[in-house]
PDB file of C-alpha atoms and ligand atoms in Angstrom:
ATOM      1  CA  MET V   1     -28.581   8.459  13.429  1.00 96.00           C
ATOM      2  CA  LYS V   2     -27.467   8.850  17.103  1.00 98.00           C
ATOM      3  CA  ILE V   3     -23.684   9.517  16.998  1.00 98.00           C
ATOM      4  CA  LEU V   4     -21.106   9.866  19.783  1.00 98.00           C
ATOM      5  CA  LEU V   5     -18.043  11.918  18.775  1.00 97.00           C
ATOM      6  CA  GLN V   6     -14.728  11.230  20.416  1.00 97.00           C
ATOM      7  CA  PHE V   7     -11.617  13.389  20.030  1.00 95.00           C
ATOM      8  CA  PRO V   8      -8.090  13.035  21.431  1.00 93.00           C
ATOM      9  CA  GLU V   9      -6.990  16.027  23.526  1.00 91.00           C
ATOM     10  CA  GLY V  10      -5.233  17.825  20.717  1.00 88.00           C
ATOM     11  CA  LEU V  11      -8.311  17.743  18.444  1.00 92.00           C
ATOM     12  CA  LYS V  12     -11.032  18.521  21.024  1.00 94.00           C
ATOM     13  CA  GLN V  13     -10.872  22.161  19.789  1.00 94.00           C
ATOM     14  CA  HIS V  14     -12.582  20.950  16.548  1.00 92.00           C
ATOM     15  CA  ALA V  15     -15.403  19.112  18.349  1.00 95.00           C
ATOM     16  CA  LEU V  16     -18.143  21.696  17.836  1.00 97.00           C
ATOM     17  CA  GLU V  17     -17.314  22.186  14.180  1.00 95.00           C
ATOM     18  CA  TYR V  18     -17.891  18.440  13.468  1.00 95.00           C
ATOM     19  CA  ALA V  19     -20.896  18.269  15.769  1.00 97.00           C
ATOM     20  CA  ARG V  20     -22.591  21.177  13.898  1.00 97.00           C
ATOM     21  CA  LYS V  21     -21.870  19.504  10.467  1.00 96.00           C
ATOM     22  CA  LEU V  22     -23.299  16.157  11.554  1.00 96.00           C
ATOM     23  CA  GLU V  23     -26.359  17.849  13.173  1.00 97.00           C
ATOM     24  CA  LYS V  24     -27.044  19.743   9.893  1.00 97.00           C
ATOM     25  CA  GLU V  25     -27.078  16.348   8.152  1.00 96.00           C
ATOM     26  CA  GLY V  26     -29.911  15.324  10.476  1.00 97.00           C
ATOM     27  CA  ASN V  27     -27.987  13.310  13.113  1.00 97.00           C
ATOM     28  CA  GLU V  28     -28.448  13.435  16.905  1.00 98.00           C
ATOM     29  CA  VAL V  29     -24.913  14.218  18.134  1.00 98.00           C
ATOM     30  CA  TYR V  30     -23.186  13.793  21.457  1.00 98.00           C
ATOM     31  CA  ILE V  31     -19.596  14.616  22.335  1.00 98.00           C
ATOM     32  CA  SER V  32     -17.497  12.548  24.691  1.00 97.00           C
ATOM     33  CA  ALA V  33     -15.753  14.871  27.192  1.00 95.00           C
ATOM     34  CA  SER V  34     -13.640  12.100  28.752  1.00 92.00           C
ATOM     35  CA  PRO V  35      -9.959  12.309  28.235  1.00 90.00           C
ATOM     36  CA  SER V  36      -8.861  10.186  25.214  1.00 90.00           C
ATOM     37  CA  PHE V  37      -5.250   9.335  24.631  1.00 87.00           C
ATOM     38  CA  GLY V  38      -5.353   6.718  21.954  1.00 90.00           C
ATOM     39  CA  ALA V  39      -7.520   4.419  19.833  1.00 90.00           C
ATOM     40  CA  CYS V  40      -7.108   1.907  22.712  1.00 94.00           C
ATOM     41  CA  ASP V  41      -9.673   4.037  24.488  1.00 93.00           C
ATOM     42  CA  VAL V  42     -12.995   3.876  22.490  1.00 95.00           C
ATOM     43  CA  ALA V  43     -15.906   5.306  24.459  1.00 94.00           C
ATOM     44  CA  ILE V  44     -18.163   2.181  24.149  1.00 95.00           C
ATOM     45  CA  ASP V  45     -19.670   2.460  27.642  1.00 94.00           C
ATOM     46  CA  GLU V  46     -20.749   6.043  27.024  1.00 96.00           C
ATOM     47  CA  ALA V  47     -22.149   5.130  23.587  1.00 97.00           C
ATOM     48  CA  LYS V  48     -24.085   2.168  25.019  1.00 96.00           C
ATOM     49  CA  GLN V  49     -25.453   4.343  27.857  1.00 97.00           C
ATOM     50  CA  LEU V  50     -26.662   6.909  25.257  1.00 97.00           C
ATOM     51  CA  GLY V  51     -28.046   4.198  22.998  1.00 97.00           C
ATOM     52  CA  ALA V  52     -25.854   5.549  20.210  1.00 98.00           C
ATOM     53  CA  ASP V  53     -25.730   3.767  16.839  1.00 97.00           C
ATOM     54  CA  LYS V  54     -22.201   4.736  16.129  1.00 97.00           C
ATOM     55  CA  ILE V  55     -18.956   6.238  17.599  1.00 97.00           C
ATOM     56  CA  VAL V  56     -16.872   8.433  15.353  1.00 97.00           C
ATOM     57  CA  HIS V  57     -13.361   8.268  16.816  1.00 96.00           C
ATOM     58  CA  PHE V  58     -11.107  11.067  15.484  1.00 95.00           C
ATOM     59  CA  GLY V  59      -7.342  11.279  15.230  1.00 92.00           C
ATOM     60  CA  HIS V  60      -6.343   7.646  15.388  1.00 92.00           C
ATOM     61  CA  ALA V  61      -6.220   4.649  13.120  1.00 90.00           C
ATOM     62  CA  GLU V  62      -8.104   1.475  14.242  1.00 91.00           C
ATOM     63  CA  PHE V  63      -6.274  -0.190  17.182  1.00 90.00           C
ATOM     64  CA  MET V  64      -8.178  -3.412  17.614  1.00 89.00           C
ATOM     65  CA  HIS V  65     -11.516  -4.835  16.591  1.00 89.00           C
ATOM     66  CA  VAL V  66     -14.254  -3.792  18.997  1.00 90.00           C
ATOM     67  CA  ASP V  67     -17.792  -5.126  19.047  1.00 91.00           C
ATOM     68  CA  PHE V  68     -19.441  -1.818  18.222  1.00 94.00           C
ATOM     69  CA  ASN V  69     -19.984   0.368  15.164  1.00 96.00           C
ATOM     70  CA  VAL V  70     -16.903   2.649  15.193  1.00 96.00           C
ATOM     71  CA  GLU V  71     -15.804   4.893  12.380  1.00 96.00           C
ATOM     72  CA  TYR V  72     -12.106   5.880  12.702  1.00 95.00           C
ATOM     73  CA  VAL V  73     -11.185   9.223  11.118  1.00 94.00           C
ATOM     74  CA  GLU V  74      -7.401   9.510  10.807  1.00 91.00           C
ATOM     75  CA  TYR V  75      -5.949  13.020  11.042  1.00 90.00           C
ATOM     76  CA  HIS V  76      -3.218  13.742   8.505  1.00 93.00           C
ATOM     77  CA  ILE V  77      -0.891  16.730   8.540  1.00 93.00           C
ATOM     78  CA  ASP V  78       1.214  17.771   5.576  1.00 96.00           C
ATOM     79  CA  ALA V  79       4.356  18.833   7.342  1.00 96.00           C
ATOM     80  CA  ASP V  80       7.130  20.780   5.504  1.00 96.00           C
ATOM     81  CA  LEU V  81       9.731  18.212   4.333  1.00 97.00           C
ATOM     82  CA  SER V  82      12.380  20.782   3.546  1.00 97.00           C
ATOM     83  CA  ILE V  83      13.790  20.197   7.036  1.00 98.00           C
ATOM     84  CA  LEU V  84      15.058  16.749   5.849  1.00 98.00           C
ATOM     85  CA  GLU V  85      17.915  18.427   3.971  1.00 97.00           C
ATOM     86  CA  LYS V  86      19.402  19.514   7.329  1.00 97.00           C
ATOM     87  CA  SER V  87      19.526  15.882   8.570  1.00 98.00           C
ATOM     88  CA  LEU V  88      21.870  14.723   5.765  1.00 98.00           C
ATOM     89  CA  SER V  89      25.151  15.976   7.331  1.00 98.00           C
ATOM     90  CA  LEU V  90      24.204  14.287  10.665  1.00 98.00           C
ATOM     91  CA  ILE V  91      23.713  10.902   9.032  1.00 98.00           C
ATOM     92  CA  ALA V  92      26.532  11.170   6.536  1.00 97.00           C
ATOM     93  CA  ASN V  93      28.307   8.090   7.977  1.00 97.00           C
ATOM     94  CA  TYR V  94      25.232   5.895   7.870  1.00 98.00           C
ATOM     95  CA  LYS V  95      24.060   4.107   4.709  1.00 98.00           C
ATOM     96  CA  LYS V  96      21.030   2.101   5.884  1.00 98.00           C
ATOM     97  CA  VAL V  97      18.298   4.222   7.291  1.00 98.00           C
ATOM     98  CA  GLY V  98      15.107   3.148   9.034  1.00 98.00           C
ATOM     99  CA  ILE V  99      12.194   5.680   9.052  1.00 98.00           C
ATOM    100  CA  VAL V 100       9.219   5.756  11.423  1.00 98.00           C
ATOM    101  CA  THR V 101       6.481   8.297  11.998  1.00 98.00           C
ATOM    102  CA  THR V 102       3.022   8.739  13.522  1.00 96.00           C
ATOM    103  CA  VAL V 103      -0.318   8.227  11.843  1.00 94.00           C
ATOM    104  CA  GLN V 104      -0.439  11.995  11.104  1.00 94.00           C
ATOM    105  CA  HIS V 105       2.405  11.672   8.621  1.00 97.00           C
ATOM    106  CA  VAL V 106       2.191   8.108   7.244  1.00 96.00           C
ATOM    107  CA  HIS V 107       0.979   9.576   3.937  1.00 96.00           C
ATOM    108  CA  GLN V 108       4.320  11.440   3.681  1.00 98.00           C
ATOM    109  CA  LEU V 109       6.524   8.338   4.288  1.00 98.00           C
ATOM    110  CA  GLN V 110       6.933   7.579   0.647  1.00 98.00           C
ATOM    111  CA  SER V 111       8.185  11.125  -0.140  1.00 98.00           C
ATOM    112  CA  ILE V 112      10.579  10.900   2.869  1.00 98.00           C
ATOM    113  CA  LYS V 113      11.845   7.509   1.598  1.00 98.00           C
ATOM    114  CA  GLU V 114      12.424   8.954  -1.867  1.00 98.00           C
ATOM    115  CA  PHE V 115      14.255  11.926  -0.504  1.00 98.00           C
ATOM    116  CA  TYR V 116      16.813   9.723   1.337  1.00 98.00           C
ATOM    117  CA  GLU V 117      17.111   7.310  -1.609  1.00 98.00           C
ATOM    118  CA  LYS V 118      17.933  10.210  -3.899  1.00 98.00           C
ATOM    119  CA  ASN V 119      20.667  11.098  -1.453  1.00 98.00           C
ATOM    120  CA  GLY V 120      22.278   7.683  -1.645  1.00 97.00           C
ATOM    121  CA  LYS V 121      20.715   5.942   1.362  1.00 98.00           C
ATOM    122  CA  THR V 122      19.038   2.530   1.491  1.00 98.00           C
ATOM    123  CA  VAL V 123      15.780   3.071   3.283  1.00 98.00           C
ATOM    124  CA  PHE V 124      13.955   0.494   5.488  1.00 98.00           C
ATOM    125  CA  ILE V 125      10.341   0.828   6.585  1.00 98.00           C
ATOM    126  CA  GLY V 126       9.345  -1.762   9.260  1.00 98.00           C
ATOM    127  CA  LYS V 127       6.142  -3.469  10.163  1.00 97.00           C
ATOM    128  CA  PRO V 128       4.182  -2.734  13.346  1.00 96.00           C
ATOM    129  CA  TYR V 129       3.555  -5.509  15.946  1.00 94.00           C
ATOM    130  CA  GLY V 130      -0.266  -5.242  15.484  1.00 88.00           C
ATOM    131  CA  PHE V 131      -1.794  -2.264  17.230  1.00 92.00           C
ATOM    132  CA  ALA V 132      -0.501   0.284  14.680  1.00 93.00           C
ATOM    133  CA  ARG V 133      -2.130  -0.066  11.235  1.00 92.00           C
ATOM    134  CA  HIS V 134       0.455   1.118   8.772  1.00 95.00           C
ATOM    135  CA  ASN V 135       4.017   0.098   7.940  1.00 97.00           C
ATOM    136  CA  GLY V 136       6.371   2.686   9.345  1.00 98.00           C
ATOM    137  CA  GLN V 137       3.809   3.881  11.848  1.00 97.00           C
ATOM    138  CA  ILE V 138       4.591   3.865  15.572  1.00 97.00           C
ATOM    139  CA  LEU V 139       2.307   4.194  18.578  1.00 94.00           C
ATOM    140  CA  GLY V 140       3.340   4.738  22.168  1.00 92.00           C
ATOM    141  CA  CYS V 141       2.604   1.020  22.633  1.00 93.00           C
ATOM    142  CA  ASP V 142       3.572  -0.360  19.270  1.00 96.00           C
ATOM    143  CA  VAL V 143       7.112   0.401  18.098  1.00 97.00           C
ATOM    144  CA  GLY V 144       7.413  -2.761  15.929  1.00 97.00           C
ATOM    145  CA  SER V 145       7.989  -0.537  12.883  1.00 98.00           C
ATOM    146  CA  ALA V 146      11.377   0.467  14.429  1.00 98.00           C
ATOM    147  CA  ALA V 147      12.225  -2.650  16.433  1.00 98.00           C
ATOM    148  CA  SER V 148      11.572  -5.026  13.484  1.00 97.00           C
ATOM    149  CA  ILE V 149      14.283  -3.347  11.406  1.00 98.00           C
ATOM    150  CA  ASP V 150      16.762  -2.646  14.190  1.00 98.00           C
ATOM    151  CA  LYS V 151      19.166  -5.363  13.037  1.00 98.00           C
ATOM    152  CA  GLU V 152      19.162  -4.160   9.447  1.00 98.00           C
ATOM    153  CA  VAL V 153      19.666  -0.444   9.797  1.00 98.00           C
ATOM    154  CA  ASP V 154      22.653   1.756  10.751  1.00 98.00           C
ATOM    155  CA  VAL V 155      20.431   4.559  12.043  1.00 98.00           C
ATOM    156  CA  HIS V 156      16.761   5.182  12.841  1.00 98.00           C
ATOM    157  CA  ILE V 157      14.950   8.444  11.929  1.00 98.00           C
ATOM    158  CA  TYR V 158      11.655   9.553  13.450  1.00 98.00           C
ATOM    159  CA  PHE V 159       9.771  12.199  11.569  1.00 98.00           C
ATOM    160  CA  GLY V 160       7.056  14.024  13.496  1.00 97.00           C
ATOM    161  CA  GLY V 161       6.207  16.165  16.483  1.00 95.00           C
ATOM    162  CA  GLY V 162       7.085  15.676  20.155  1.00 93.00           C
ATOM    163  CA  LEU V 163       9.059  13.055  22.045  1.00 94.00           C
ATOM    164  CA  PHE V 164       6.296  10.733  23.272  1.00 93.00           C
ATOM    165  CA  HIS V 165       6.217   8.524  20.209  1.00 95.00           C
ATOM    166  CA  PRO V 166       9.971   8.303  19.334  1.00 97.00           C
ATOM    167  CA  LEU V 167      11.029   7.624  22.919  1.00 96.00           C
ATOM    168  CA  GLY V 168       9.125   4.319  23.030  1.00 95.00           C
ATOM    169  CA  ALA V 169      11.011   3.351  19.877  1.00 97.00           C
ATOM    170  CA  VAL V 170      14.328   4.497  21.286  1.00 97.00           C
ATOM    171  CA  TYR V 171      13.859   2.252  24.351  1.00 96.00           C
ATOM    172  CA  ALA V 172      13.110  -0.743  22.053  1.00 96.00           C
ATOM    173  CA  THR V 173      16.054  -0.313  19.700  1.00 98.00           C
ATOM    174  CA  THR V 174      19.849  -0.264  19.877  1.00 97.00           C
ATOM    175  CA  LYS V 175      21.009   1.883  16.895  1.00 98.00           C
ATOM    176  CA  PRO V 176      21.574   5.668  16.848  1.00 98.00           C
ATOM    177  CA  PHE V 177      18.209   7.444  16.808  1.00 98.00           C
ATOM    178  CA  LEU V 178      17.535  10.836  15.185  1.00 98.00           C
ATOM    179  CA  SER V 179      14.381  12.798  15.693  1.00 98.00           C
ATOM    180  CA  ILE V 180      13.248  15.291  13.030  1.00 98.00           C
ATOM    181  CA  ASP V 181      10.505  17.544  14.348  1.00 98.00           C
ATOM    182  CA  PRO V 182       9.173  19.691  11.476  1.00 97.00           C
ATOM    183  CA  PHE V 183       6.911  21.770  13.786  1.00 96.00           C
ATOM    184  CA  ALA V 184       9.646  22.796  16.269  1.00 96.00           C
ATOM    185  CA  ASN V 185      12.113  22.864  13.368  1.00 96.00           C
ATOM    186  CA  LYS V 186      14.427  20.774  15.484  1.00 97.00           C
ATOM    187  CA  ILE V 187      16.729  17.788  14.736  1.00 98.00           C
ATOM    188  CA  ILE V 188      18.129  16.004  17.742  1.00 98.00           C
ATOM    189  CA  TRP V 189      19.769  12.688  18.672  1.00 98.00           C
ATOM    190  CA  LEU V 190      17.752  10.742  21.259  1.00 98.00           C
ATOM    191  CA  ASP V 191      20.241   8.100  22.331  1.00 97.00           C
ATOM    192  CA  GLU V 192      20.969   9.631  25.762  1.00 97.00           C
ATOM    193  CA  TYR V 193      17.277   8.908  26.684  1.00 96.00           C
ATOM    194  CA  ARG V 194      17.961   5.167  26.190  1.00 96.00           C
ATOM    195  CA  GLU V 195      20.778   5.214  28.733  1.00 95.00           C
ATOM    196  CA  LYS V 196      18.851   7.388  31.157  1.00 96.00           C
ATOM    197  CA  ARG V 197      15.836   4.989  31.039  1.00 95.00           C
ATOM    198  CA  LYS V 198      18.082   1.928  31.671  1.00 95.00           C
ATOM    199  CA  LYS V 199      19.547   3.592  34.766  1.00 96.00           C
ATOM    200  CA  LEU V 200      16.147   4.726  35.964  1.00 96.00           C
ATOM    201  CA  GLU V 201      14.639   1.223  35.579  1.00 96.00           C
ATOM    202  CA  LYS V 202      17.572  -0.244  37.579  1.00 97.00           C
ATOM    203  CA  GLY V 203      16.964   2.322  40.297  1.00 97.00           C
ATOM    204  CA  LEU V 204      13.229   1.559  40.464  1.00 97.00           C
ATOM    205  CA  ILE V 205      13.910  -2.169  40.655  1.00 98.00           C
ATOM    206  CA  LEU V 206      16.391  -1.692  43.448  1.00 97.00           C
ATOM    207  CA  SER V 207      14.065   0.429  45.412  1.00 97.00           C
ATOM    208  CA  SER V 208      11.374  -2.267  45.202  1.00 98.00           C
ATOM    209  CA  LEU V 209      13.647  -4.931  46.694  1.00 97.00           C
ATOM    210  CA  ASN V 210      12.037  -4.776  50.152  1.00 96.00           C
ATOM    211  CA  ALA V 211       8.478  -4.235  48.891  1.00 98.00           C
ATOM    212  CA  LYS V 212       5.916  -6.584  50.469  1.00 98.00           C
ATOM    213  CA  ASN V 213       2.606  -5.250  49.147  1.00 98.00           C
ATOM    214  CA  PHE V 214       2.249  -4.790  45.387  1.00 98.00           C
ATOM    215  CA  GLY V 215      -0.583  -2.969  43.563  1.00 98.00           C
ATOM    216  CA  ILE V 216      -1.167  -4.259  40.043  1.00 98.00           C
ATOM    217  CA  LEU V 217      -2.745  -1.613  37.783  1.00 98.00           C
ATOM    218  CA  VAL V 218      -5.458  -2.790  35.395  1.00 98.00           C
ATOM    219  CA  SER V 219      -7.244  -0.228  33.166  1.00 96.00           C
ATOM    220  CA  SER V 220     -10.830  -0.914  32.117  1.00 95.00           C
ATOM    221  CA  LYS V 221     -10.244   0.913  28.791  1.00 94.00           C
ATOM    222  CA  ILE V 222     -11.146  -1.632  26.089  1.00 92.00           C
ATOM    223  CA  GLY V 223      -7.686  -1.651  24.426  1.00 93.00           C
ATOM    224  CA  GLN V 224      -5.724  -1.637  27.724  1.00 95.00           C
ATOM    225  CA  TYR V 225      -7.639  -4.182  29.752  1.00 95.00           C
ATOM    226  CA  ASN V 226      -5.270  -7.030  30.580  1.00 96.00           C
ATOM    227  CA  ILE V 227      -6.756  -8.862  33.545  1.00 98.00           C
ATOM    228  CA  GLU V 228      -5.156 -12.128  32.503  1.00 98.00           C
ATOM    229  CA  LEU V 229      -1.655 -10.684  32.687  1.00 98.00           C
ATOM    230  CA  ALA V 230      -2.518  -9.074  36.072  1.00 98.00           C
ATOM    231  CA  LYS V 231      -3.593 -12.437  37.455  1.00 98.00           C
ATOM    232  CA  ILE V 232      -0.392 -14.103  36.198  1.00 98.00           C
ATOM    233  CA  LEU V 233       1.729 -11.421  37.922  1.00 98.00           C
ATOM    234  CA  LYS V 234      -0.338 -11.669  41.112  1.00 98.00           C
ATOM    235  CA  ASN V 235       0.265 -15.469  41.195  1.00 98.00           C
ATOM    236  CA  LYS V 236       3.997 -14.984  40.666  1.00 97.00           C
ATOM    237  CA  LEU V 237       4.253 -12.499  43.474  1.00 98.00           C
ATOM    238  CA  GLU V 238       2.204 -14.661  45.878  1.00 98.00           C
ATOM    239  CA  LYS V 239       4.372 -17.707  45.077  1.00 97.00           C
ATOM    240  CA  GLU V 240       7.305 -15.676  46.386  1.00 95.00           C
ATOM    241  CA  GLY V 241       5.413 -14.991  49.640  1.00 96.00           C
ATOM    242  CA  LEU V 242       4.558 -11.412  48.663  1.00 97.00           C
ATOM    243  CA  ASN V 243       1.052  -9.724  48.714  1.00 98.00           C
ATOM    244  CA  ALA V 244      -0.478  -8.525  45.473  1.00 98.00           C
ATOM    245  CA  TYR V 245      -3.695  -6.633  44.911  1.00 98.00           C
ATOM    246  CA  ILE V 246      -5.314  -5.864  41.560  1.00 98.00           C
ATOM    247  CA  LEU V 247      -6.290  -2.182  41.274  1.00 98.00           C
ATOM    248  CA  ILE V 248      -8.781  -1.267  38.514  1.00 98.00           C
ATOM    249  CA  ALA V 249      -9.712   2.110  37.080  1.00 96.00           C
ATOM    250  CA  ASN V 250     -10.546   3.607  33.733  1.00 93.00           C
ATOM    251  CA  THR V 251      -8.029   6.472  33.844  1.00 92.00           C
ATOM    252  CA  PHE V 252      -5.685   6.180  36.845  1.00 94.00           C
ATOM    253  CA  ASP V 253      -5.670   9.103  39.211  1.00 95.00           C
ATOM    254  CA  PHE V 254      -2.229   9.305  40.737  1.00 96.00           C
ATOM    255  CA  ASP V 255      -3.421  11.080  43.902  1.00 96.00           C
ATOM    256  CA  SER V 256      -5.785   8.260  44.581  1.00 97.00           C
ATOM    257  CA  LEU V 257      -3.007   5.703  44.036  1.00 97.00           C
ATOM    258  CA  ASN V 258      -0.743   7.645  46.384  1.00 97.00           C
ATOM    259  CA  ASN V 259      -3.470   7.503  49.052  1.00 98.00           C
ATOM    260  CA  MET V 260      -3.041   3.761  49.167  1.00 97.00           C
ATOM    261  CA  LEU V 261      -0.232   4.110  51.693  1.00 97.00           C
ATOM    262  CA  GLU V 262       0.158   0.388  52.324  1.00 97.00           C
ATOM    263  CA  ILE V 263       1.216  -0.352  48.752  1.00 98.00           C
ATOM    264  CA  ASP V 264       5.025  -0.540  48.523  1.00 98.00           C
ATOM    265  CA  ALA V 265       5.327  -0.816  44.700  1.00 98.00           C
ATOM    266  CA  PHE V 266       3.030  -0.664  41.690  1.00 98.00           C
ATOM    267  CA  VAL V 267       3.116  -2.891  38.611  1.00 98.00           C
ATOM    268  CA  ASN V 268       1.566  -1.616  35.381  1.00 97.00           C
ATOM    269  CA  THR V 269      -0.460  -3.777  32.994  1.00 97.00           C
ATOM    270  CA  ALA V 270      -2.341  -0.823  31.386  1.00 96.00           C
ATOM    271  CA  CYS V 271      -0.908   1.518  28.692  1.00 95.00           C
ATOM    272  CA  PRO V 272       2.795   0.609  28.807  1.00 93.00           C
ATOM    273  CA  ARG V 273       3.746   4.283  28.620  1.00 92.00           C
ATOM    274  CA  ILE V 274       2.315   4.903  32.125  1.00 93.00           C
ATOM    275  CA  ALA V 275       5.440   3.198  33.431  1.00 88.00           C
ATOM    276  CA  THR V 276       7.763   5.400  31.328  1.00 89.00           C
ATOM    277  CA  GLU V 277       5.888   8.752  31.443  1.00 89.00           C
ATOM    278  CA  ASP V 278       4.153   8.847  34.790  1.00 91.00           C
ATOM    279  CA  TYR V 279       6.356   6.921  37.200  1.00 90.00           C
ATOM    280  CA  ASP V 280       7.398  10.148  38.927  1.00 92.00           C
ATOM    281  CA  ARG V 281       3.747  11.005  39.805  1.00 94.00           C
ATOM    282  CA  LEU V 282       3.691   8.081  42.217  1.00 97.00           C
ATOM    283  CA  ARG V 283       5.396   8.179  45.609  1.00 96.00           C
ATOM    284  CA  LYS V 284       6.201   4.437  45.310  1.00 97.00           C
ATOM    285  CA  PRO V 285       8.094   2.702  42.507  1.00 97.00           C
ATOM    286  CA  LEU V 286       6.136   1.870  39.348  1.00 97.00           C
ATOM    287  CA  LEU V 287       7.361  -1.218  37.488  1.00 97.00           C
ATOM    288  CA  SER V 288       6.577  -2.686  34.137  1.00 96.00           C
ATOM    289  CA  PRO V 289       5.911  -6.457  33.981  1.00 97.00           C
ATOM    290  CA  ALA V 290       9.429  -6.948  32.556  1.00 96.00           C
ATOM    291  CA  MET V 291      10.904  -4.911  35.457  1.00 97.00           C
ATOM    292  CA  LEU V 292       8.907  -7.074  37.935  1.00 98.00           C
ATOM    293  CA  GLU V 293      10.476 -10.195  36.354  1.00 97.00           C
ATOM    294  CA  GLU V 294      13.878  -8.606  36.862  1.00 97.00           C
ATOM    295  CA  LEU V 295      13.058  -7.812  40.472  1.00 97.00           C
ATOM    296  CA  LEU V 296      11.894 -11.426  41.217  1.00 97.00           C
ATOM    297  CA  LYS V 297      15.053 -12.776  39.619  1.00 96.00           C
ATOM    298  CA  MET V 298      17.242 -10.457  41.677  1.00 94.00           C
ATOM    299  CA  LYS V 299      15.423 -11.499  44.866  1.00 92.00           C
ATOM    300  CA  LYS V 300      16.072 -15.182  44.095  1.00 90.00           C
ATOM    301  CA  GLU V 301      19.756 -14.412  43.480  1.00 90.00           C
ATOM    302  CA  ILE V 302      20.041 -12.645  46.786  1.00 88.00           C
ATOM    303  CA  LYS V 303      18.387 -15.576  48.649  1.00 82.00           C
ATOM    304  CA  LYS V 304      20.902 -18.098  47.276  1.00 79.00           C
TER     305      LYS V 304
HETATM  306  S1  LIG C 401      -2.166   1.969  25.068  1.00 78.90           S
HETATM  307 FE1  LIG C 401      -1.174   3.909  25.504  1.00 78.90          FE
HETATM  308  S2  LIG C 401       0.296   4.226  23.889  1.00 78.90           S
HETATM  309 FE2  LIG C 401      -1.136   2.659  23.175  1.00 78.90          FE
HETATM  310  S3  LIG C 401      -2.663   3.743  22.017  1.00 78.90           S
HETATM  311 FE3  LIG C 401      -3.377   3.597  24.132  1.00 78.90          FE
HETATM  312  S4  LIG C 401      -2.684   5.485  25.117  1.00 78.90           S
HETATM  313 FE4  LIG C 401      -1.526   5.268  23.204  1.00 78.90          FE
END
């Protein structure tokens, strides 16, 4: 069988090991060297160009149905749960606890739930909006597992490494948010990020008030491609007498975008986290579709 292997950045170090194994089994193996940040980004074009029979996509759960033979190989890590003990004093005043994690630890959710229940808590595990596959799982673009239980819980807990995943959930919720990172052996409250993001969004909207030329970002990655939304936003801008141009790329190069000197503000329809993680790599403001709505509303108010 002709197989294309695809690994996210953190797992590319294992690429040759898997390639050798599959070659020994008699397969013709290719490795995608393109950057891969999520299961939204399945290398279908590369596979079709190679005439591959199958893509083996490592590290992520299925994101959406794609019209190609794709095998998703989730990557699970058994993290040390003894760190949970240290979180108890921090959440002593909260009874109802919501728990979220990444796909790497979804198999540990049940043990985490039992730990908190044994310590007198009522535990809630929410459902994702649709891109994440498992209850309690969050993705950078699907924090439904936290947002869907926000009204019910007193506190949210994220279990896992890094800040990328929990911050998306922090922005979409209103309750105190604790992060437990078993790799860094660190437990921290993330609520200050929520306030910082709100202020930042306001600043970006205000600095777009006089923008005339808008560049709307559309990614050609299969799970990010949203040309319909881009067209709707373009129409809205043009109705207000503004100019809007749709800019398409697979992975956006921020230097190339910065070279488009005539663009006064960018609007993101690709991975929603570009607007939260990469806004400072652009010289002009980068808005999410919701921020654009806010900007148009503000402009109408000013005109009155
Ligand atoms: S759209 Fe963004 S956050 Fe969602 S899976 Fe893709 S890279 Fe991750």
